[in-house]
GROMACS .gro file of N, CA and C in nm:
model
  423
    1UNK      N    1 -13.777 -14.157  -9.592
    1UNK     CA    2 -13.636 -14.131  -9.582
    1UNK      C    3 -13.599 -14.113  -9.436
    2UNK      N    4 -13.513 -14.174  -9.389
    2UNK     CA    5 -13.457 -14.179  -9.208
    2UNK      C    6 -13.358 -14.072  -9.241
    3UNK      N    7 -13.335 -14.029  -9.105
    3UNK     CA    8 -13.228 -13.901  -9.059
    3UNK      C    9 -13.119 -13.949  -9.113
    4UNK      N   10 -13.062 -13.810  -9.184
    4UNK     CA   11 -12.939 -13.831  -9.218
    4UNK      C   12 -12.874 -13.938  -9.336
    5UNK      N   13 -13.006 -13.981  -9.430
    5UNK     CA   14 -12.950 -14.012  -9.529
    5UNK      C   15 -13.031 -13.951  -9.663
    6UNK      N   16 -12.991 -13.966  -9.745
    6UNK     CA   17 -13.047 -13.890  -9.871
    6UNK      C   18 -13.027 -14.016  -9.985
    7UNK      N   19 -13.209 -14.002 -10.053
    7UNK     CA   20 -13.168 -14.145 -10.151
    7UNK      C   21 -13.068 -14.137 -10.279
    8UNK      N   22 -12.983 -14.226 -10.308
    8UNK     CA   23 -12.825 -14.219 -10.397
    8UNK      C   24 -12.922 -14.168 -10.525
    9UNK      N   25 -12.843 -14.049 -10.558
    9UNK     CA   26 -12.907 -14.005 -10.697
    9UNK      C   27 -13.000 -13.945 -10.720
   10UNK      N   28 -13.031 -13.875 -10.628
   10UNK     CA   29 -13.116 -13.779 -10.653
   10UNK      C   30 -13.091 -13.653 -10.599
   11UNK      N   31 -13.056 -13.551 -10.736
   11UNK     CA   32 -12.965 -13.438 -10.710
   11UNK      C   33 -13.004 -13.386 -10.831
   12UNK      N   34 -12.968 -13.269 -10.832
   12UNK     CA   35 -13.018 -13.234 -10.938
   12UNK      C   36 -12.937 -13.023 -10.910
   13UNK      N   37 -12.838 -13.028 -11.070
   13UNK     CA   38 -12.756 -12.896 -11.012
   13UNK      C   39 -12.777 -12.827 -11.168
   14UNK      N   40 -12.806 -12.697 -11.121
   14UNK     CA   41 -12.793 -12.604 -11.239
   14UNK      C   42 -12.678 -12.543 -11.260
   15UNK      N   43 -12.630 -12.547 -11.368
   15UNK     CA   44 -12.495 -12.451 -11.397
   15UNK      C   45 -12.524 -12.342 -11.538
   16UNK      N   46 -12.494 -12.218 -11.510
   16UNK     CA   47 -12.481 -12.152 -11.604
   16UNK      C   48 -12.342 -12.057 -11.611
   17UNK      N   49 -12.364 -12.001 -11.754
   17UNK     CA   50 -12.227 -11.884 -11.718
   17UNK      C   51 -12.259 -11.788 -11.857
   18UNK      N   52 -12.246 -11.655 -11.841
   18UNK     CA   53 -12.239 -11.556 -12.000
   18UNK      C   54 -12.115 -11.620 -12.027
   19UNK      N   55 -12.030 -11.696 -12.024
   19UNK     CA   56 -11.921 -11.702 -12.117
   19UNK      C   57 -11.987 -11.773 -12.235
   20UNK      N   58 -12.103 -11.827 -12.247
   20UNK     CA   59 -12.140 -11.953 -12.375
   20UNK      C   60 -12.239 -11.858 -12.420
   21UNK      N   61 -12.279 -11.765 -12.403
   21UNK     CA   62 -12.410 -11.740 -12.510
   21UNK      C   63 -12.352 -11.634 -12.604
   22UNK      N   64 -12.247 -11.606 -12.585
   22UNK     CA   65 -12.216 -11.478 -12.702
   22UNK      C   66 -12.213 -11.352 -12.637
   23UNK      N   67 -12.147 -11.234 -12.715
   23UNK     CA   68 -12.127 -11.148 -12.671
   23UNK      C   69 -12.212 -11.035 -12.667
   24UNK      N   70 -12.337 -11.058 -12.777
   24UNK     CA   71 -12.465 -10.940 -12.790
   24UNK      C   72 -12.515 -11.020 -12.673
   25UNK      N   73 -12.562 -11.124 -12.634
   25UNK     CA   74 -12.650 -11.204 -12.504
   25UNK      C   75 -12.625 -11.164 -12.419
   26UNK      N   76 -12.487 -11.154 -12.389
   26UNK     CA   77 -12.385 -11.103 -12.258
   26UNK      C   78 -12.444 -10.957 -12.213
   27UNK      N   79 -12.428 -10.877 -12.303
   27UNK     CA   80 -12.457 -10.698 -12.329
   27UNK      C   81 -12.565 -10.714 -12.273
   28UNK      N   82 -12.676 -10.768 -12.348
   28UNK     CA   83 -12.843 -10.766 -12.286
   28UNK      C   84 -12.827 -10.800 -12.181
   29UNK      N   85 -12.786 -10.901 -12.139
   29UNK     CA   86 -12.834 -10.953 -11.998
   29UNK      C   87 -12.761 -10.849 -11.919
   30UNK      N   88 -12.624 -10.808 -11.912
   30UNK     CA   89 -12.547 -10.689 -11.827
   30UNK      C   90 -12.658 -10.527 -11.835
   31UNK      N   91 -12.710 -10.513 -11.985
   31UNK     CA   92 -12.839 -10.402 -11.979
   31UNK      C   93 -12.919 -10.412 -11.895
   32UNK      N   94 -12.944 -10.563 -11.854
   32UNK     CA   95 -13.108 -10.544 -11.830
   32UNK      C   96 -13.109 -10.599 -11.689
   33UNK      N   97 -12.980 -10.595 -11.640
   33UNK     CA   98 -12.931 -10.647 -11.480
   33UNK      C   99 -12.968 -10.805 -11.485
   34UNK      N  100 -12.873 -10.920 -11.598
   34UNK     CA  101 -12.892 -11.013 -11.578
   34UNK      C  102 -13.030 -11.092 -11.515
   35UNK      N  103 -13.116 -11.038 -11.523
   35UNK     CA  104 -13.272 -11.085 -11.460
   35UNK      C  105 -13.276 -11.243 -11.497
   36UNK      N  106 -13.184 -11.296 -11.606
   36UNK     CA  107 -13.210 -11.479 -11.646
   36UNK      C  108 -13.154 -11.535 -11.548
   37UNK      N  109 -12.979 -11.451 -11.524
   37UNK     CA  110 -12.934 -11.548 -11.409
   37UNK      C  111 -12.986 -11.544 -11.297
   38UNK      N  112 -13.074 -11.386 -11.199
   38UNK     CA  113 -13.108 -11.406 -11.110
   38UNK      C  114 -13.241 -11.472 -11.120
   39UNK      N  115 -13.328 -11.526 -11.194
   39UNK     CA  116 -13.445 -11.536 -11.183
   39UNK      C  117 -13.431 -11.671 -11.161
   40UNK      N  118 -13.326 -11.735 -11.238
   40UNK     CA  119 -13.263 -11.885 -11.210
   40UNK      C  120 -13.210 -11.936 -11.077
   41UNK      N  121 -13.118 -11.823 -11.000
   41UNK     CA  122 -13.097 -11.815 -10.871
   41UNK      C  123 -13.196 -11.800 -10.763
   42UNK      N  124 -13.262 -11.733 -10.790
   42UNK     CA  125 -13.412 -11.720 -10.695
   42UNK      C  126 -13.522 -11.827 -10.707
   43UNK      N  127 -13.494 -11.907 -10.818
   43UNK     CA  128 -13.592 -12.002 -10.815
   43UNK      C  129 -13.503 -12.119 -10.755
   44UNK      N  130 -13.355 -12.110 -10.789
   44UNK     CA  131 -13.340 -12.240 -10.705
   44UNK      C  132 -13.351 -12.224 -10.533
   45UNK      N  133 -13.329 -12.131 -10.466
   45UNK     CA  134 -13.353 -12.119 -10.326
   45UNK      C  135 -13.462 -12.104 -10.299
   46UNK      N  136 -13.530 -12.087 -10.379
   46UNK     CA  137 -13.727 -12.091 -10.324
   46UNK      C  138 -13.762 -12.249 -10.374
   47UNK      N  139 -13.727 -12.335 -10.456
   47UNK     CA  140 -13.801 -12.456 -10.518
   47UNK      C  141 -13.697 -12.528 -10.403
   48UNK      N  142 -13.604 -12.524 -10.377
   48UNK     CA  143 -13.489 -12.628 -10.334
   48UNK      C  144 -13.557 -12.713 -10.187
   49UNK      N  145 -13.585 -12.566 -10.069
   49UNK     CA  146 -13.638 -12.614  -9.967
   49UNK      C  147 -13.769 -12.677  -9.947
   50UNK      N  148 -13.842 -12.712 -10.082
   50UNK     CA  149 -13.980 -12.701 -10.087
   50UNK      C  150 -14.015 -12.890 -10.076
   51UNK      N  151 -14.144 -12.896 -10.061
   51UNK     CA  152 -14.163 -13.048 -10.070
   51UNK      C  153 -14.134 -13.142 -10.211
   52UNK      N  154 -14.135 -13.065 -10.295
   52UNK     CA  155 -14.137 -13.131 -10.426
   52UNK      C  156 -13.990 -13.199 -10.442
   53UNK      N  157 -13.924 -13.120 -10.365
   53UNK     CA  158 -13.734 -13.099 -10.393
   53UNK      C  159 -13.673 -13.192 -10.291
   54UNK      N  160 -13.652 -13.046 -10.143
   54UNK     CA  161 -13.611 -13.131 -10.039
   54UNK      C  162 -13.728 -13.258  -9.974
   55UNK      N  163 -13.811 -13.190  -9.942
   55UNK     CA  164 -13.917 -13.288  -9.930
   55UNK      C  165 -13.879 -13.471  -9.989
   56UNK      N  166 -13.893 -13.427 -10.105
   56UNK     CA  167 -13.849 -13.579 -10.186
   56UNK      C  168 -13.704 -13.619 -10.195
   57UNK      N  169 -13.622 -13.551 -10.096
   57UNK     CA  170 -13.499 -13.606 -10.092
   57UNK      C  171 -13.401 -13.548 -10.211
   58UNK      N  172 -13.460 -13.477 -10.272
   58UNK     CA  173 -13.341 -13.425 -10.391
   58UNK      C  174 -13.314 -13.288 -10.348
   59UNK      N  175 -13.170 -13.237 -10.373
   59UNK     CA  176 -13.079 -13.172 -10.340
   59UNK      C  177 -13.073 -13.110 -10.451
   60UNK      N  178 -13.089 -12.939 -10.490
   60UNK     CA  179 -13.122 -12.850 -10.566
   60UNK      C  180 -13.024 -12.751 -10.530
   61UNK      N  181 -12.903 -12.725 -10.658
   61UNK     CA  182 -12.841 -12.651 -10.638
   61UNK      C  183 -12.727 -12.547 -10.769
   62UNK      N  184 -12.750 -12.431 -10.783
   62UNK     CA  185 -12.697 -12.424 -10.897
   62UNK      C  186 -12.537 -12.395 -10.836
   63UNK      N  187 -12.441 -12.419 -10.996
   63UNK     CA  188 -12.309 -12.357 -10.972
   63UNK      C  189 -12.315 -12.266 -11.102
   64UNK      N  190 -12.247 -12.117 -11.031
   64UNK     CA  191 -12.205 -12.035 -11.100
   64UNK      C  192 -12.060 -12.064 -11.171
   65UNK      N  193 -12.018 -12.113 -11.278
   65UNK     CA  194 -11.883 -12.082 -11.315
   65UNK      C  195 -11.808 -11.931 -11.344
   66UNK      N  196 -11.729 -11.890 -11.335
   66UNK     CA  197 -11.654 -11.829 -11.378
   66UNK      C  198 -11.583 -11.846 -11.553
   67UNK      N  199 -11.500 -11.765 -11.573
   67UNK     CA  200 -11.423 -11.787 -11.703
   67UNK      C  201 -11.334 -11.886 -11.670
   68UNK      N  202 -11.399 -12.049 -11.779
   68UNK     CA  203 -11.346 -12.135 -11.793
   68UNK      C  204 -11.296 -12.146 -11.880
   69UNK      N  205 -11.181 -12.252 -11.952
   69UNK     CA  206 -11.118 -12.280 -12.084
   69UNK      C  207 -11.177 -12.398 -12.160
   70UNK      N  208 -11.308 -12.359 -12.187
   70UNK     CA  209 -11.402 -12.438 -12.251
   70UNK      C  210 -11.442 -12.398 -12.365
   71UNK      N  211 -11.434 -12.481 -12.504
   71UNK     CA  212 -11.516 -12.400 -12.634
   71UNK      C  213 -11.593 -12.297 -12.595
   72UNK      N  214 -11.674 -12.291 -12.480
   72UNK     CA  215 -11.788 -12.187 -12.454
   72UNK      C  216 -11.726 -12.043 -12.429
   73UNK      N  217 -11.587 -12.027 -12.404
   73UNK     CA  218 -11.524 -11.889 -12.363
   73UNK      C  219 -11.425 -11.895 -12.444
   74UNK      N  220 -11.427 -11.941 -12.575
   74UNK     CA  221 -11.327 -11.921 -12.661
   74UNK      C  222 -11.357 -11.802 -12.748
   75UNK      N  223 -11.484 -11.734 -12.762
   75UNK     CA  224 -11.454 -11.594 -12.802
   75UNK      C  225 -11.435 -11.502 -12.712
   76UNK      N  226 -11.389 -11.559 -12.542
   76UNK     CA  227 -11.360 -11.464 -12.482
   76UNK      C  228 -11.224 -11.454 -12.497
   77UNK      N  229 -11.149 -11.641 -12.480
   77UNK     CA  230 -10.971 -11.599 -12.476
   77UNK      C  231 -10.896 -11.599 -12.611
   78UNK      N  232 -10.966 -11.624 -12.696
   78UNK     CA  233 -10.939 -11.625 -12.839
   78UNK      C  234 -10.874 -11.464 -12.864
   79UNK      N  235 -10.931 -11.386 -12.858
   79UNK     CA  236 -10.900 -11.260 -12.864
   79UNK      C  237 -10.860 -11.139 -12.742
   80UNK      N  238 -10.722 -11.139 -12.738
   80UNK     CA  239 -10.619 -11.058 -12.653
   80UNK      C  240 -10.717 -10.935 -12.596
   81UNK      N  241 -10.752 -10.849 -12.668
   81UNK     CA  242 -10.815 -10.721 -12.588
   81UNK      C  243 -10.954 -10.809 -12.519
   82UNK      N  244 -11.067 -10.875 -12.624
   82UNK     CA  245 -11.134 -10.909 -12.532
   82UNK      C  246 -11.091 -11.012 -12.384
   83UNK      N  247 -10.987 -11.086 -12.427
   83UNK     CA  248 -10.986 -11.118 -12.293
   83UNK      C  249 -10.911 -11.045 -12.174
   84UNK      N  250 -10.825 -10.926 -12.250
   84UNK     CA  251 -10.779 -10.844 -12.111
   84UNK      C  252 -10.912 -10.757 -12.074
   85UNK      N  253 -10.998 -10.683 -12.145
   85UNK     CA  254 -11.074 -10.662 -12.134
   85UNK      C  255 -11.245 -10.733 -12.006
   86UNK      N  256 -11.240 -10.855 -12.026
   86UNK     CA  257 -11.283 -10.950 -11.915
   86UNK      C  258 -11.232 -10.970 -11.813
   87UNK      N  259 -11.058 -10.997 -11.841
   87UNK     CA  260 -11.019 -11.037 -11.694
   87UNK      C  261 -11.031 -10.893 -11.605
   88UNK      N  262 -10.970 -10.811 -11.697
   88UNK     CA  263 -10.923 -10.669 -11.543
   88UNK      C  264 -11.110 -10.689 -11.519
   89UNK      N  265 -11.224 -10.656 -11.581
   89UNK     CA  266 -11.394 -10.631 -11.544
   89UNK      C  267 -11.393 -10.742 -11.450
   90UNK      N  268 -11.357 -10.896 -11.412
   90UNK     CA  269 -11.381 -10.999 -11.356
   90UNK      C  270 -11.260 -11.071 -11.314
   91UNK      N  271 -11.142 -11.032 -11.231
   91UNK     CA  272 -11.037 -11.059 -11.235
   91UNK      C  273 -11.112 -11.235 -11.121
   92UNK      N  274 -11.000 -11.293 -11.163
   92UNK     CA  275 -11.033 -11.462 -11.087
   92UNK      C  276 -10.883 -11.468 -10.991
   93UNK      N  277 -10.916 -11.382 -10.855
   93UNK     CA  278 -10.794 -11.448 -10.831
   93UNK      C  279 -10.739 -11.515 -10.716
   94UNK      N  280 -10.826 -11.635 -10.688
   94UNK     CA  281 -10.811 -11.730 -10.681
   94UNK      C  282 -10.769 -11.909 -10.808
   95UNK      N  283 -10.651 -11.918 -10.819
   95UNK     CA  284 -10.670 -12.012 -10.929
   95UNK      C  285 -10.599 -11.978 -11.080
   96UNK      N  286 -10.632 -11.851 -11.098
   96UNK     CA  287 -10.616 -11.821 -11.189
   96UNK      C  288 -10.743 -11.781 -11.322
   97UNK      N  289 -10.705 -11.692 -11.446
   97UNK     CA  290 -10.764 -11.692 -11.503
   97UNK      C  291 -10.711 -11.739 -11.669
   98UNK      N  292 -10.797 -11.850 -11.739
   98UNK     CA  293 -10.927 -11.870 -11.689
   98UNK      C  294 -10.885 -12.009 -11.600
   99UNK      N  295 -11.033 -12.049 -11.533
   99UNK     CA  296 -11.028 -12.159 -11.477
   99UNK      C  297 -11.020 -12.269 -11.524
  100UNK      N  298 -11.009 -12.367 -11.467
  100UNK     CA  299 -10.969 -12.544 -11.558
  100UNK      C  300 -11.156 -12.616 -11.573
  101UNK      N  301 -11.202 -12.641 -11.666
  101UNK     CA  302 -11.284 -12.719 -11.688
  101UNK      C  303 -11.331 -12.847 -11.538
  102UNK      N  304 -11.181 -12.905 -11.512
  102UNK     CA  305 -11.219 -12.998 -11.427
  102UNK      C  306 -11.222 -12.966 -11.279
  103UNK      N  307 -11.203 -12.797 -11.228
  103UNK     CA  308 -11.176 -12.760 -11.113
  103UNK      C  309 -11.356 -12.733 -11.079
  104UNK      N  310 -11.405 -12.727 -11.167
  104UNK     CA  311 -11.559 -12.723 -11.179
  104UNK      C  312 -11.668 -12.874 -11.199
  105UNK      N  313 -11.533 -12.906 -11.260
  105UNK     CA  314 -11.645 -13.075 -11.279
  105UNK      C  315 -11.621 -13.112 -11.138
  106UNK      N  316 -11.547 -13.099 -11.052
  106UNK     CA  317 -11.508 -13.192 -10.949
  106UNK      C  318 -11.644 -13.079 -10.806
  107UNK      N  319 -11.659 -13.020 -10.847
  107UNK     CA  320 -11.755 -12.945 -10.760
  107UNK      C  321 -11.918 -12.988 -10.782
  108UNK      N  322 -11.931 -13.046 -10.960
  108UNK     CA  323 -12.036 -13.086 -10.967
  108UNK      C  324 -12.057 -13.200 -10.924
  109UNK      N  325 -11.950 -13.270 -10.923
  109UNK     CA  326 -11.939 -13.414 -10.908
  109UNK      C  327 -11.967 -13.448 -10.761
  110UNK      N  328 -11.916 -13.364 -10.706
  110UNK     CA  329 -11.942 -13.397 -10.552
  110UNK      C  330 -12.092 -13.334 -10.487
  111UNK      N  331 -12.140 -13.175 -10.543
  111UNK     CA  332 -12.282 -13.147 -10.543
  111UNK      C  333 -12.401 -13.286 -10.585
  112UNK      N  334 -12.344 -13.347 -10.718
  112UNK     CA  335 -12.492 -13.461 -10.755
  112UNK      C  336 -12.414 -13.587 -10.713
  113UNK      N  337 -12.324 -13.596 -10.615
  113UNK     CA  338 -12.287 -13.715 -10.555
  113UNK      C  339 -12.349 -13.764 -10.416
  114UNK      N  340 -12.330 -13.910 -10.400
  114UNK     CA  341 -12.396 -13.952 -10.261
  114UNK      C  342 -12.312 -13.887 -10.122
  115UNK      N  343 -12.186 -13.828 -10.187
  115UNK     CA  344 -12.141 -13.768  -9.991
  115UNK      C  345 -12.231 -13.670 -10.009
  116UNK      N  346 -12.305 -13.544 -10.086
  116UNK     CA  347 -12.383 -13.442 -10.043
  116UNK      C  348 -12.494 -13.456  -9.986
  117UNK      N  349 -12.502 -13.489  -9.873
  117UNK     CA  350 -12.634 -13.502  -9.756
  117UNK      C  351 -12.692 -13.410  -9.708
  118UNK      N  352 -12.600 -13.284  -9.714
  118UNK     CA  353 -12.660 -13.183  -9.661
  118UNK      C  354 -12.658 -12.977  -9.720
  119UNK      N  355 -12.644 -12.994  -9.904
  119UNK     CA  356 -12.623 -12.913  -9.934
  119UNK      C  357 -12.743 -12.911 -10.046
  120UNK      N  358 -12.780 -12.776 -10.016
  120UNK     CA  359 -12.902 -12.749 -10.092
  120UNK      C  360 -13.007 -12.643 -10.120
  121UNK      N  361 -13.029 -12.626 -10.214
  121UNK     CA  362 -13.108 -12.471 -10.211
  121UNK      C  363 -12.956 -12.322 -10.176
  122UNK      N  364 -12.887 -12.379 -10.271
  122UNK     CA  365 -12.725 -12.288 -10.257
  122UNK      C  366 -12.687 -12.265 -10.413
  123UNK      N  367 -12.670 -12.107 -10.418
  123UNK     CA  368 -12.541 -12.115 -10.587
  123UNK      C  369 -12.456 -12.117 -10.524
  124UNK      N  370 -12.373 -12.174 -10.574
  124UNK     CA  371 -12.210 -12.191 -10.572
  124UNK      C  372 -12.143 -12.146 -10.685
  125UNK      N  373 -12.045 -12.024 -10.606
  125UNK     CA  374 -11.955 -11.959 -10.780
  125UNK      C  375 -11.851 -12.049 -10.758
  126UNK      N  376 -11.841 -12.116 -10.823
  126UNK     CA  377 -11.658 -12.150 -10.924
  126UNK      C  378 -11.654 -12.054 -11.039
  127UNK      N  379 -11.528 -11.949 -10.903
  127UNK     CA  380 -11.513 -11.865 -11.060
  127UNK      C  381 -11.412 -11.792 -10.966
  128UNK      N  382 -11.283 -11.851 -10.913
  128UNK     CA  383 -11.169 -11.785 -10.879
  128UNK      C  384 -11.203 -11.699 -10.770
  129UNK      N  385 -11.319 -11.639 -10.721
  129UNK     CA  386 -11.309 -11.518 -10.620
  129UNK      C  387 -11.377 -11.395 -10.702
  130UNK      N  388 -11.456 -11.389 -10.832
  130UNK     CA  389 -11.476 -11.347 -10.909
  130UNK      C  390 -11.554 -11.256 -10.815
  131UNK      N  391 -11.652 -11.318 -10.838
  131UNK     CA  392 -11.810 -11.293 -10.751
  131UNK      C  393 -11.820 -11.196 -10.644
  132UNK      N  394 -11.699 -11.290 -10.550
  132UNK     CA  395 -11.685 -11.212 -10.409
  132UNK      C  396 -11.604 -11.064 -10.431
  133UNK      N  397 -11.482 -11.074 -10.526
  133UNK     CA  398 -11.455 -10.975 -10.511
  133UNK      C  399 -11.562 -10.837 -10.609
  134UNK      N  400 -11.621 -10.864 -10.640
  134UNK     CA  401 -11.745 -10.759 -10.697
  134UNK      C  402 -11.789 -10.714 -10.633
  135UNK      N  403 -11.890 -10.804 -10.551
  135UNK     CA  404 -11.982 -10.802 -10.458
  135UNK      C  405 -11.956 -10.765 -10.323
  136UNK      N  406 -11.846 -10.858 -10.305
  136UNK     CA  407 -11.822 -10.825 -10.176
  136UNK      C  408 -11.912 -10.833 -10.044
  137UNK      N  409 -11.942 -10.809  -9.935
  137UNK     CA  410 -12.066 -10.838  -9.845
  137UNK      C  411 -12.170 -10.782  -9.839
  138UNK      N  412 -12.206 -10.693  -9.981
  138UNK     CA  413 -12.339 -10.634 -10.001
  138UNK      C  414 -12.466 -10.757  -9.951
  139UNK      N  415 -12.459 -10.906 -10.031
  139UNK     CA  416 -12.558 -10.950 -10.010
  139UNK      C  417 -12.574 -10.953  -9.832
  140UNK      N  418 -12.486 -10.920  -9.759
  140UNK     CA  419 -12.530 -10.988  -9.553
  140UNK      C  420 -12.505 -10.831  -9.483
  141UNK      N  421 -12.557 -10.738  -9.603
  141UNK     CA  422 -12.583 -10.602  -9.495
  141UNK      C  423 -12.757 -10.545  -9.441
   0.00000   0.00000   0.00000
């Protein structure tokens, strides 16, 4: 592979979100400090830079969604308390809540597309500002 190009199609992006597994899944994973999503996050920034990954030219990267309007968060907006209940815990506000299905496809699309030359071993939240406003700059103290 020469500088500065990356071979077409080879990409490869993880996406997850608790809005699809249900609401006892949700509980556990919030009990038990989400350990699936971070263990998923920590493996993509440790496998991403590695020879198997970058090495071979593929670009490793998950996206976090936020609350989308997808069958998968329809027992979140389906029901009024649970979803006021979600938004004030995870307000999105950037965008709005919930988010559009395709404001996320267009992030994947361009992550496992040929312009991404240089993104990799990164989660990416699509999820309104969700994230950040939780977190905030705990992770760069």
């Amino acid at each position: 592979m020469s500088s500065g190009s990356t071979p077409a199609g080879r990409t490869c992006v993880v996406t997850g979100s608790a809005s699809g597994i249900g609401a006892a899944t949700a509980a556990l994973l919030r009990e038990r400090g989400a350990t699936v999503q971070r263990a998923l996050n920590r493996w993509v920034r440790r496998a991403a830079p590695s020879a198997e990954w970058a090495g071979a030219g593929i670009a490793l990267n998950a996206v976090a969604p936020g609350v989308v309007d997808t069958p998968a968060a329809a027992w979140i907006l389906g029901d009024d308390e649970v979803r006021r209940t979600v938004e004030t815990a995870s307000p999105q506000p950037f965008g709005g809540f919930p988010g559009r299905p395709e404001w996320v496809a267009e992030l994947l699309c361009w992550l496992a597309g040929p312009d991404n030359r240089f993104v990799t071993g990164q989660v990416v939240f699509a999820d309104g500002g969700a994230e950040a406003a939780a977190v905030g700059d705990r992770h760069w103290l």
